[in-house]
PDB file of C-alpha atoms and ligand atoms in Angstrom:
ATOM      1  CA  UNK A   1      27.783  23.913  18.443  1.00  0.00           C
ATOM      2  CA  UNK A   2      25.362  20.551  19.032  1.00  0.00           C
ATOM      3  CA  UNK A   3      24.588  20.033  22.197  1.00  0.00           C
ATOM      4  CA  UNK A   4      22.674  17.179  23.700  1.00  0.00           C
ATOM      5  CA  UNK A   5      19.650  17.294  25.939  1.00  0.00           C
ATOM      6  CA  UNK A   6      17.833  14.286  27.556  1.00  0.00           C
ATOM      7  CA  UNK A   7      14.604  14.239  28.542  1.00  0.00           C
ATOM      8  CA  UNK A   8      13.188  11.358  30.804  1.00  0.00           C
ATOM      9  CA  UNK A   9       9.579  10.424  29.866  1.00  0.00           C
ATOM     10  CA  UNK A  10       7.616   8.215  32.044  1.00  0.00           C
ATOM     11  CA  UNK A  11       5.472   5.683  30.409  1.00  0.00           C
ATOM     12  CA  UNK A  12       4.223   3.741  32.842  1.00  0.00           C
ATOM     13  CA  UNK A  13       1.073   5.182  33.692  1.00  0.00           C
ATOM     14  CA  UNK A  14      -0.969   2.247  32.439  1.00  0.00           C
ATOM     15  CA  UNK A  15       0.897  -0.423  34.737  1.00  0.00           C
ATOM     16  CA  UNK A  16       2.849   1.296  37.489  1.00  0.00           C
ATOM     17  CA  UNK A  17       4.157  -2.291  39.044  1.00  0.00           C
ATOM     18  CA  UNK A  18       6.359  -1.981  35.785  1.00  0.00           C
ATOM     19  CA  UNK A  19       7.851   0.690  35.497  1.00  0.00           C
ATOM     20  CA  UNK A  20       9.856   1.726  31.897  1.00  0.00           C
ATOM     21  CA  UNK A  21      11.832   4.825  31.736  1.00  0.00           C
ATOM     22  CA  UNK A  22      12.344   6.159  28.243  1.00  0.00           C
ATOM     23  CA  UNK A  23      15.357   8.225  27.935  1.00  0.00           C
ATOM     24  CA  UNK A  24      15.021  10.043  24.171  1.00  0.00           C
ATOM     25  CA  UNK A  25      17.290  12.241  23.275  1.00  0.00           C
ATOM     26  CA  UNK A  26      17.334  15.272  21.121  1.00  0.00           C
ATOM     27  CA  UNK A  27      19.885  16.887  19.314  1.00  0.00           C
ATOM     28  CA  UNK A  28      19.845  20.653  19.580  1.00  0.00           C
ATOM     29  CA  UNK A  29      22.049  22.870  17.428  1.00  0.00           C
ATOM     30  CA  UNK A  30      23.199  26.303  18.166  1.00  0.00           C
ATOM     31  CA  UNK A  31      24.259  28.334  14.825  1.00  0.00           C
ATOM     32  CA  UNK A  32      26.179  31.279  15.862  1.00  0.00           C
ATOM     33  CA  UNK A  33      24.534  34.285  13.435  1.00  0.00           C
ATOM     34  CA  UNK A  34      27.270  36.812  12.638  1.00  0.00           C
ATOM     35  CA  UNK A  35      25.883  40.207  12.115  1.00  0.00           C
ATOM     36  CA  UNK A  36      29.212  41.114   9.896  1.00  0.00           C
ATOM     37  CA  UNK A  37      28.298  38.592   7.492  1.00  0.00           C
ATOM     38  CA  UNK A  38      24.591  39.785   7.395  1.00  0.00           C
ATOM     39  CA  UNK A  39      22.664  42.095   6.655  1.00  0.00           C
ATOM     40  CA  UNK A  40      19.698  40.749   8.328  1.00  0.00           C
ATOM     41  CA  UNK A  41      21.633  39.415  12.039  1.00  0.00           C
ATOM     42  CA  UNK A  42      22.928  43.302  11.801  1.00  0.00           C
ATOM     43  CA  UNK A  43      19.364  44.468  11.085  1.00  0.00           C
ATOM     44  CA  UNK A  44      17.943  42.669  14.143  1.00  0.00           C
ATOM     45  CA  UNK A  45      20.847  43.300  15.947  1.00  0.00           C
ATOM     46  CA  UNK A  46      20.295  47.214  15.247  1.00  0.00           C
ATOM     47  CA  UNK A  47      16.697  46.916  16.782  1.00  0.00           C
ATOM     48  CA  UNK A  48      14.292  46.659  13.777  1.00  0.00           C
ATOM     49  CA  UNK A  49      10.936  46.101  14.792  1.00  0.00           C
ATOM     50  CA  UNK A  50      10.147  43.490  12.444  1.00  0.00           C
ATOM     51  CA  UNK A  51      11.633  41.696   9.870  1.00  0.00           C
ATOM     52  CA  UNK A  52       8.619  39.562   8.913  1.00  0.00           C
ATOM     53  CA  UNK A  53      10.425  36.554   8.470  1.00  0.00           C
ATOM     54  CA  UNK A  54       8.568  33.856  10.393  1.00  0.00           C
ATOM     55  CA  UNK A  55       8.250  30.367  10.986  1.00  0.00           C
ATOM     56  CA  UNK A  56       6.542  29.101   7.833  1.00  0.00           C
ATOM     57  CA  UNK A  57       6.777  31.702   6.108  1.00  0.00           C
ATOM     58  CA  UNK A  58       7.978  31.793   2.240  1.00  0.00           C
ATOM     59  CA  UNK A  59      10.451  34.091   1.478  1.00  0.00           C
ATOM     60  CA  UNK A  60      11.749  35.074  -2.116  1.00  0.00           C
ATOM     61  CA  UNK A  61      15.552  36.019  -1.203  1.00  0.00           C
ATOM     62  CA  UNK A  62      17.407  38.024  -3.812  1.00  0.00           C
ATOM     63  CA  UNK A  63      21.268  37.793  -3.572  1.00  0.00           C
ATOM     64  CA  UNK A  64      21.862  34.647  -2.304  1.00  0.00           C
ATOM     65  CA  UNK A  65      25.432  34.658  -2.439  1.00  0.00           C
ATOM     66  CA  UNK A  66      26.903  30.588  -1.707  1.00  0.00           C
ATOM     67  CA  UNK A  67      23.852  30.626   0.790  1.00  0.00           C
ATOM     68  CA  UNK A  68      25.365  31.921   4.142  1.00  0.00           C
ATOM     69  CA  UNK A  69      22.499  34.115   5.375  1.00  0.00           C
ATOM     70  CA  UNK A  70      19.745  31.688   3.335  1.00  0.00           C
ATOM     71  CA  UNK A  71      20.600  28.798   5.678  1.00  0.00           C
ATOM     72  CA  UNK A  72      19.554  30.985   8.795  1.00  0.00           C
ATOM     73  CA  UNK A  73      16.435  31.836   7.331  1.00  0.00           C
ATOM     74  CA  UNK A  74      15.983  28.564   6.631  1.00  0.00           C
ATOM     75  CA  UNK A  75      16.296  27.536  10.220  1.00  0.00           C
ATOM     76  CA  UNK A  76      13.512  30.287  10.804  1.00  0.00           C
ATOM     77  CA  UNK A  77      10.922  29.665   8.470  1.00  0.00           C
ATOM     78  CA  UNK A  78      11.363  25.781   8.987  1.00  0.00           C
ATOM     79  CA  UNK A  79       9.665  22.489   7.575  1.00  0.00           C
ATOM     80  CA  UNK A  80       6.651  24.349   6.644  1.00  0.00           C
ATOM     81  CA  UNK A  81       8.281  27.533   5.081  1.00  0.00           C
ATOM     82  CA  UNK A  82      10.415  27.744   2.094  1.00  0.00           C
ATOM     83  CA  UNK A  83      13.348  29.965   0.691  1.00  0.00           C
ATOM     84  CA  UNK A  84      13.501  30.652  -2.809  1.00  0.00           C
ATOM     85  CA  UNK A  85      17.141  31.398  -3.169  1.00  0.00           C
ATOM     86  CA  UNK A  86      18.136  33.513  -6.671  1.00  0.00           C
ATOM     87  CA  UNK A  87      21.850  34.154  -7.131  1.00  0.00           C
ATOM     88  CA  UNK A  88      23.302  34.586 -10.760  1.00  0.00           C
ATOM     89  CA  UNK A  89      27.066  33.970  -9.639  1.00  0.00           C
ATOM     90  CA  UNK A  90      27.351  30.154 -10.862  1.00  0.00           C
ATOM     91  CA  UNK A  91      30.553  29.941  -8.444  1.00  0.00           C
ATOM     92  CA  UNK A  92      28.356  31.264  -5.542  1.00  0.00           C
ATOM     93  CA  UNK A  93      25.176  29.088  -7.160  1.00  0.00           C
ATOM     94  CA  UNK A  94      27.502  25.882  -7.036  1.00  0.00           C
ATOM     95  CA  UNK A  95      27.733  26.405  -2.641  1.00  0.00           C
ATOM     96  CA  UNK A  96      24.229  27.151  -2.834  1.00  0.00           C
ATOM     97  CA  UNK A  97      23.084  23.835  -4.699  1.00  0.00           C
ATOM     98  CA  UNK A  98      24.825  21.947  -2.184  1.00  0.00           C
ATOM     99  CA  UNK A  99      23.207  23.315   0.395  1.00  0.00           C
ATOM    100  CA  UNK A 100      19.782  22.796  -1.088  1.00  0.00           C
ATOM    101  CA  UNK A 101      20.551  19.276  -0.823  1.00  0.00           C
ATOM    102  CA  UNK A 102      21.093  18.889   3.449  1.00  0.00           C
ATOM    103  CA  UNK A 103      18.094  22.087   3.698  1.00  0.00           C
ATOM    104  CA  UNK A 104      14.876  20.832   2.274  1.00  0.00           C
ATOM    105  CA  UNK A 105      13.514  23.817   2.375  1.00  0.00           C
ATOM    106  CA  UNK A 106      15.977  25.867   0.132  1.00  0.00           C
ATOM    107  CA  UNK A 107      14.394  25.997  -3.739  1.00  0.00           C
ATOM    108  CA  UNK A 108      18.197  27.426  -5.085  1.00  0.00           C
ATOM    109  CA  UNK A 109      17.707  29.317  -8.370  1.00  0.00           C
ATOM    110  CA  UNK A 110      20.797  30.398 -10.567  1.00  0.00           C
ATOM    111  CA  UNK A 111      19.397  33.340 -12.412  1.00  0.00           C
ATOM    112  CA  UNK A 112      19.265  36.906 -12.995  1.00  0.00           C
ATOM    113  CA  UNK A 113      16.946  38.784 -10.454  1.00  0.00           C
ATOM    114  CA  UNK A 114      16.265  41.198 -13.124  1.00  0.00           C
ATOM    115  CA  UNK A 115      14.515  38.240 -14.890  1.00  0.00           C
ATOM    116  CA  UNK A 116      12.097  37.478 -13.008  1.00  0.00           C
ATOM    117  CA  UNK A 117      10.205  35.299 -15.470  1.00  0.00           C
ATOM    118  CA  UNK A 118      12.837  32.837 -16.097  1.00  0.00           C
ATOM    119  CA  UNK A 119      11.874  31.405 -12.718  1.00  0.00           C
ATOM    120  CA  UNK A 120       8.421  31.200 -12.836  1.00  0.00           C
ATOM    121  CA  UNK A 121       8.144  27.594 -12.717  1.00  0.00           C
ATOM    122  CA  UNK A 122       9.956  26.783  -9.197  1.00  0.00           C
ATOM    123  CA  UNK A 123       8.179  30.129  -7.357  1.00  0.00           C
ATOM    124  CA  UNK A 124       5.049  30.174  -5.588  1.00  0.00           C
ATOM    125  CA  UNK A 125       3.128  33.642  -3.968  1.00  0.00           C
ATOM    126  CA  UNK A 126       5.736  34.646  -1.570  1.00  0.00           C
ATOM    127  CA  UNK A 127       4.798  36.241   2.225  1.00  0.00           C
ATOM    128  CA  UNK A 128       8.494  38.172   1.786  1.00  0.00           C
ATOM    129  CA  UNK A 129      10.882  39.372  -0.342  1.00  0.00           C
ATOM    130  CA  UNK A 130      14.411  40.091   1.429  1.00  0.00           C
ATOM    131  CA  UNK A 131      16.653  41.890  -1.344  1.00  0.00           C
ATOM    132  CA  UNK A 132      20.858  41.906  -0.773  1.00  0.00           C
ATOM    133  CA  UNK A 133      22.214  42.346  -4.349  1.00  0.00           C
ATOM    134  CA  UNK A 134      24.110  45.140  -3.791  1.00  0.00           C
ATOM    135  CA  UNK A 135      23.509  46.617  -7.255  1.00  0.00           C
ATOM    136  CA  UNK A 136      22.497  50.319  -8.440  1.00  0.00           C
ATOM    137  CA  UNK A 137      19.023  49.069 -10.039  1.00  0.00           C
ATOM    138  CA  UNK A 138      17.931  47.152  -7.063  1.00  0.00           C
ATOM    139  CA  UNK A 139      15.041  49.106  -6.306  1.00  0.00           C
ATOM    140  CA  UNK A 140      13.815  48.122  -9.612  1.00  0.00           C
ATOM    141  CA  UNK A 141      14.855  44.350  -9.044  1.00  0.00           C
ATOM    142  CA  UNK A 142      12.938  44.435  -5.978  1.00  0.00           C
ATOM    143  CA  UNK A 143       9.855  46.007  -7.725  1.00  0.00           C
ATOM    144  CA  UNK A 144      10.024  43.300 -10.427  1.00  0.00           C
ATOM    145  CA  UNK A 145      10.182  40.364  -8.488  1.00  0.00           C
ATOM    146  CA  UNK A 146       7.170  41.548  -6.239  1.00  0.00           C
ATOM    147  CA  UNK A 147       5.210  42.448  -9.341  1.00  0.00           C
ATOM    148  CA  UNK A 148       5.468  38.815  -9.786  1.00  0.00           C
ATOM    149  CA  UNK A 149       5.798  37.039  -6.955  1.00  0.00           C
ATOM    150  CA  UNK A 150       5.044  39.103  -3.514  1.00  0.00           C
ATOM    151  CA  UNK A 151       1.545  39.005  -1.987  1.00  0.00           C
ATOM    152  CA  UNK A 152      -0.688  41.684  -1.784  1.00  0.00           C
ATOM    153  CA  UNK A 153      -0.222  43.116   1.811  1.00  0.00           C
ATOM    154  CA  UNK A 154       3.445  41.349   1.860  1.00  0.00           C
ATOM    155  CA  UNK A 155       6.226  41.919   3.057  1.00  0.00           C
ATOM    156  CA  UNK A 156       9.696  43.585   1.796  1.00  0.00           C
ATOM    157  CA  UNK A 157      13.193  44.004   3.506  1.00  0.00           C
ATOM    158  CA  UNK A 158      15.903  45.698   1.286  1.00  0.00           C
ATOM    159  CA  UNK A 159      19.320  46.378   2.362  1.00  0.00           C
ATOM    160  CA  UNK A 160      20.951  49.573   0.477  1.00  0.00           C
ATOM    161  CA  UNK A 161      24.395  49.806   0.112  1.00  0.00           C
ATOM    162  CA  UNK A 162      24.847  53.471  -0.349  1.00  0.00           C
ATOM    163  CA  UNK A 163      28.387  53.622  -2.468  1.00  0.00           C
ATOM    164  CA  UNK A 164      27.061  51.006  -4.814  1.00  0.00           C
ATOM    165  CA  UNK A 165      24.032  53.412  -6.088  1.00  0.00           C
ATOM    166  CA  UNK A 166      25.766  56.714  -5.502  1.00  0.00           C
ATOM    167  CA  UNK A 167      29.523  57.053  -4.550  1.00  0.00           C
ATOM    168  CA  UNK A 168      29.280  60.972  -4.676  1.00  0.00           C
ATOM    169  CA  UNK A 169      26.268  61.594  -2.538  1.00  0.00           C
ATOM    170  CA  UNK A 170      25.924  61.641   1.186  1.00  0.00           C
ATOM    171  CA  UNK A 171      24.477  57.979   1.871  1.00  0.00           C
ATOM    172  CA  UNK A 172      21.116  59.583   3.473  1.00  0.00           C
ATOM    173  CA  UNK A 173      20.348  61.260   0.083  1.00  0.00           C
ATOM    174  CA  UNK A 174      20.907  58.051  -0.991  1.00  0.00           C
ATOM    175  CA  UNK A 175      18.641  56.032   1.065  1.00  0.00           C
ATOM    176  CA  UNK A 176      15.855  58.829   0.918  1.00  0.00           C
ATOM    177  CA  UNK A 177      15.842  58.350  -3.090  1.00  0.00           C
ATOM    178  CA  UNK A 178      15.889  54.778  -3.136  1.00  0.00           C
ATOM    179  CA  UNK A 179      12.838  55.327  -0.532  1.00  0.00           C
ATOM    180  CA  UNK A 180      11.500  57.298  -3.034  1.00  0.00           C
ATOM    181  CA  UNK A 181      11.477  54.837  -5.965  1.00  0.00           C
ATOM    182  CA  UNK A 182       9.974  52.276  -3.449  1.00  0.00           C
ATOM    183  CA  UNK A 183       6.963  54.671  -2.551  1.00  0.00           C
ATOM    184  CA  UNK A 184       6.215  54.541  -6.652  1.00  0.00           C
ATOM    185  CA  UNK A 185       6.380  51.009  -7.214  1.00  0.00           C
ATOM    186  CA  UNK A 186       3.313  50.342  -4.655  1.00  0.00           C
ATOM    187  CA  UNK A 187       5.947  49.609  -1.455  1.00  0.00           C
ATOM    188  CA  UNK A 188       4.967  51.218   1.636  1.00  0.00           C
ATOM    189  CA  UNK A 189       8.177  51.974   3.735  1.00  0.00           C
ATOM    190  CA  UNK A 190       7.796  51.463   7.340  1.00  0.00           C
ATOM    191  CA  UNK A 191      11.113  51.472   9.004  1.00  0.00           C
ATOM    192  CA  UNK A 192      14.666  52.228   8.609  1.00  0.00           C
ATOM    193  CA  UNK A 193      17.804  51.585   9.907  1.00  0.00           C
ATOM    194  CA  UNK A 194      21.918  52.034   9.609  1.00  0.00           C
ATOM    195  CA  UNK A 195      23.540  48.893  10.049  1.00  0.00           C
ATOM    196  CA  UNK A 196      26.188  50.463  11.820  1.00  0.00           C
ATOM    197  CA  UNK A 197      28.818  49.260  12.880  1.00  0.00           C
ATOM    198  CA  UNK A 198      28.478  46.611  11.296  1.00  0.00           C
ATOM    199  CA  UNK A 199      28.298  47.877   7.482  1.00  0.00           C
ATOM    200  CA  UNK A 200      29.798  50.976   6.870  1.00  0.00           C
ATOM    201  CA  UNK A 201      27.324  53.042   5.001  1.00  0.00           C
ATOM    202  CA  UNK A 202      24.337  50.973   4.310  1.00  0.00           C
ATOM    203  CA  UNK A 203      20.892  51.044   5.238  1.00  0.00           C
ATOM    204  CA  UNK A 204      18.391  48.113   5.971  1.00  0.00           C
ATOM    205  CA  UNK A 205      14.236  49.077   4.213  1.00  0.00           C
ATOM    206  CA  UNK A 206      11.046  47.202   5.876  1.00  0.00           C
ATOM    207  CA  UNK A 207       7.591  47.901   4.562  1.00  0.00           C
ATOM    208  CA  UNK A 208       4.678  46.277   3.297  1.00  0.00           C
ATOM    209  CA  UNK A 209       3.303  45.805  -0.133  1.00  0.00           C
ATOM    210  CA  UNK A 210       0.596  47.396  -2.210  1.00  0.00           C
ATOM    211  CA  UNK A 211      -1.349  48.326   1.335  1.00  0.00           C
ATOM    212  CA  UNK A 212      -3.800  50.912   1.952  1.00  0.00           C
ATOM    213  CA  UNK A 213      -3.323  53.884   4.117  1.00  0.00           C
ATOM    214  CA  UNK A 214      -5.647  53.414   7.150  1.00  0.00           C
ATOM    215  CA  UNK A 215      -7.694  56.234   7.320  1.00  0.00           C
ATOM    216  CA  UNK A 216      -7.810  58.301  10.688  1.00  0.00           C
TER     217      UNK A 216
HETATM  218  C1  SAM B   1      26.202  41.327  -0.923  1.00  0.00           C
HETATM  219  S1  SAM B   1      26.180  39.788  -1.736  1.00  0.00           S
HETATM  220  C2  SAM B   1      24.924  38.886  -0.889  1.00  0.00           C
HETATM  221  C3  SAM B   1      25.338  38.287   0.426  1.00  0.00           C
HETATM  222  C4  SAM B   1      24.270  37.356   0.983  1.00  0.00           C
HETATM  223  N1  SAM B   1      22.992  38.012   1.017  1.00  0.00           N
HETATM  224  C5  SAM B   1      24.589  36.876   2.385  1.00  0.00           C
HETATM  225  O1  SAM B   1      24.205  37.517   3.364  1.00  0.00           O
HETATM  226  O2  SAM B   1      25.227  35.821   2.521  1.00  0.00           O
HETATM  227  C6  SAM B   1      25.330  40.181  -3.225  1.00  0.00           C
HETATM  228  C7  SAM B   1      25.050  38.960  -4.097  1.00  0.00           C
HETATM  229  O3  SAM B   1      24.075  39.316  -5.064  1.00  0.00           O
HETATM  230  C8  SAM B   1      24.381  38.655  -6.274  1.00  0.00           C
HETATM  231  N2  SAM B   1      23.716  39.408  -7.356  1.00  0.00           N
HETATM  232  C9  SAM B   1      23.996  40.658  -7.788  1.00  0.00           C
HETATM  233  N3  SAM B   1      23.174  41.005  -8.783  1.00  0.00           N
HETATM  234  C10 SAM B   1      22.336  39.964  -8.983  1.00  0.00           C
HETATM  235  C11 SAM B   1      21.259  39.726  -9.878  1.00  0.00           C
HETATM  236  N4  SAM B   1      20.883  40.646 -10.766  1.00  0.00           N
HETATM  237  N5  SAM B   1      20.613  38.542  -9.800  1.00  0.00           N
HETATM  238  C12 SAM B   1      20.999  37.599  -8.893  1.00  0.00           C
HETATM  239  N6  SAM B   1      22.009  37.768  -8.028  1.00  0.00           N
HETATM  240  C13 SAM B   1      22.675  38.934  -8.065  1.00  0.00           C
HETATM  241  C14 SAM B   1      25.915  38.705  -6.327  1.00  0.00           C
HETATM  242  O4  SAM B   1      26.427  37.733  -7.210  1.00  0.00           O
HETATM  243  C15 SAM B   1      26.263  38.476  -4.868  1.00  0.00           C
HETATM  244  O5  SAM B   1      26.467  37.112  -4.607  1.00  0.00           O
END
């Protein structure tokens, strides 16, 4: 919803016979964030400590979908951060484009996540990678892509949808396998959490990558 706010600025400190009043005024937007349309407004919403996503940061986003969580994230990183947006659905890729072209700071890329090669010309080092592709290798997507692309002593976020790995185990065993195959790929798992209620049966991952173990 935009709303308008004025601010008076007084200019007339140099000559204060003549006064000159400057209104300016700013547009403001307010984006309303719905957690049942993503996994990272649920995450927050569900109290994780940190999602590392941060003004200027760059953030290598897996799953883009037509773009609907990637435009909030690009509202947070801002002018001086950038989303690299991979989605392979060229229907989903088309919304995304489109996007890219009012958001700046969107770099959309209609590939294969499991590729991560065929987009080493538009990626830079990335501070974060935030992973939503819903898909039963995605532990091994994620691992590619920061093989590649993800800092050392970055940043991951993964959201696990339990039913799309294993739709005969109890989601924990889930989650605690896909934590697992994290731990071996040089992720360090710091936090997780349900997204209930707002997905049924998924899981959100934060952690850090290729970090040492402080000692005690
Ligand atoms: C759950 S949806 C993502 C929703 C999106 N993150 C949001 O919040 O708006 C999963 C998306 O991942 C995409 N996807 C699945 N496997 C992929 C892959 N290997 N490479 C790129 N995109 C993939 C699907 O096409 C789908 O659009």
């Amino acid at each position: 919803m935009p709303l308008q706010v004025s601010l008076l600025v007084d200019l007339s400190e140099k000559d204060r016979s003549r006064r000159h009043a400057v209104l300016c005024v700013f547009k403001v937007e307010y984006r309303v964030w719905n957690p049942f349309r993503s996994k990272i407004a649920s995450a927050i919403l569900g109290g994780i400590d940190n999602c590392h996503i941060v003004p200027g940061a760059k953030v290598l986003y897996l799953g883009a979908a037509s773009g609907t969580t990637v435009s909030h994230v690009s509202d947070i990183v801002g002018p001086t951060g950038v989303v690299y947006a991979v989605e392979f659905s060229h229907r989903s890729g088309r919304d995304l484009v489109n996007l890219a072209k009012k958001r700046t700071n969107i770099v959309p890329i209609i590939e294969d996540a499991r590729h991560p090669a065929k987009y080493r010309m538009l990626v830079s080092m990335v501070d974060v990678i935030f992973a939503d592709v819903a898909q039963p290798d995605q532990s091994r997507i994620v691992a590619l892509n920061a093989h590649s692309y993800l800092k050392v002593g970055g940043h991951f976020m993964i959201s696990i949808k339990a039913n799309c790995i294993d739709s005969t185990a109890e989601p924990a065993v889930v989650f605690a396998k896909e934590v697992k195959k994290l731990q071996e790929e040089k992720f360090r798992p710091a936090e997780q959490i349900s997204l209930e209620p707002y997905e049924r049966d998924h899981a959100v991952v934060v952690g850090s990558y290729r970090t040492v173990k402080k000692k005690a």
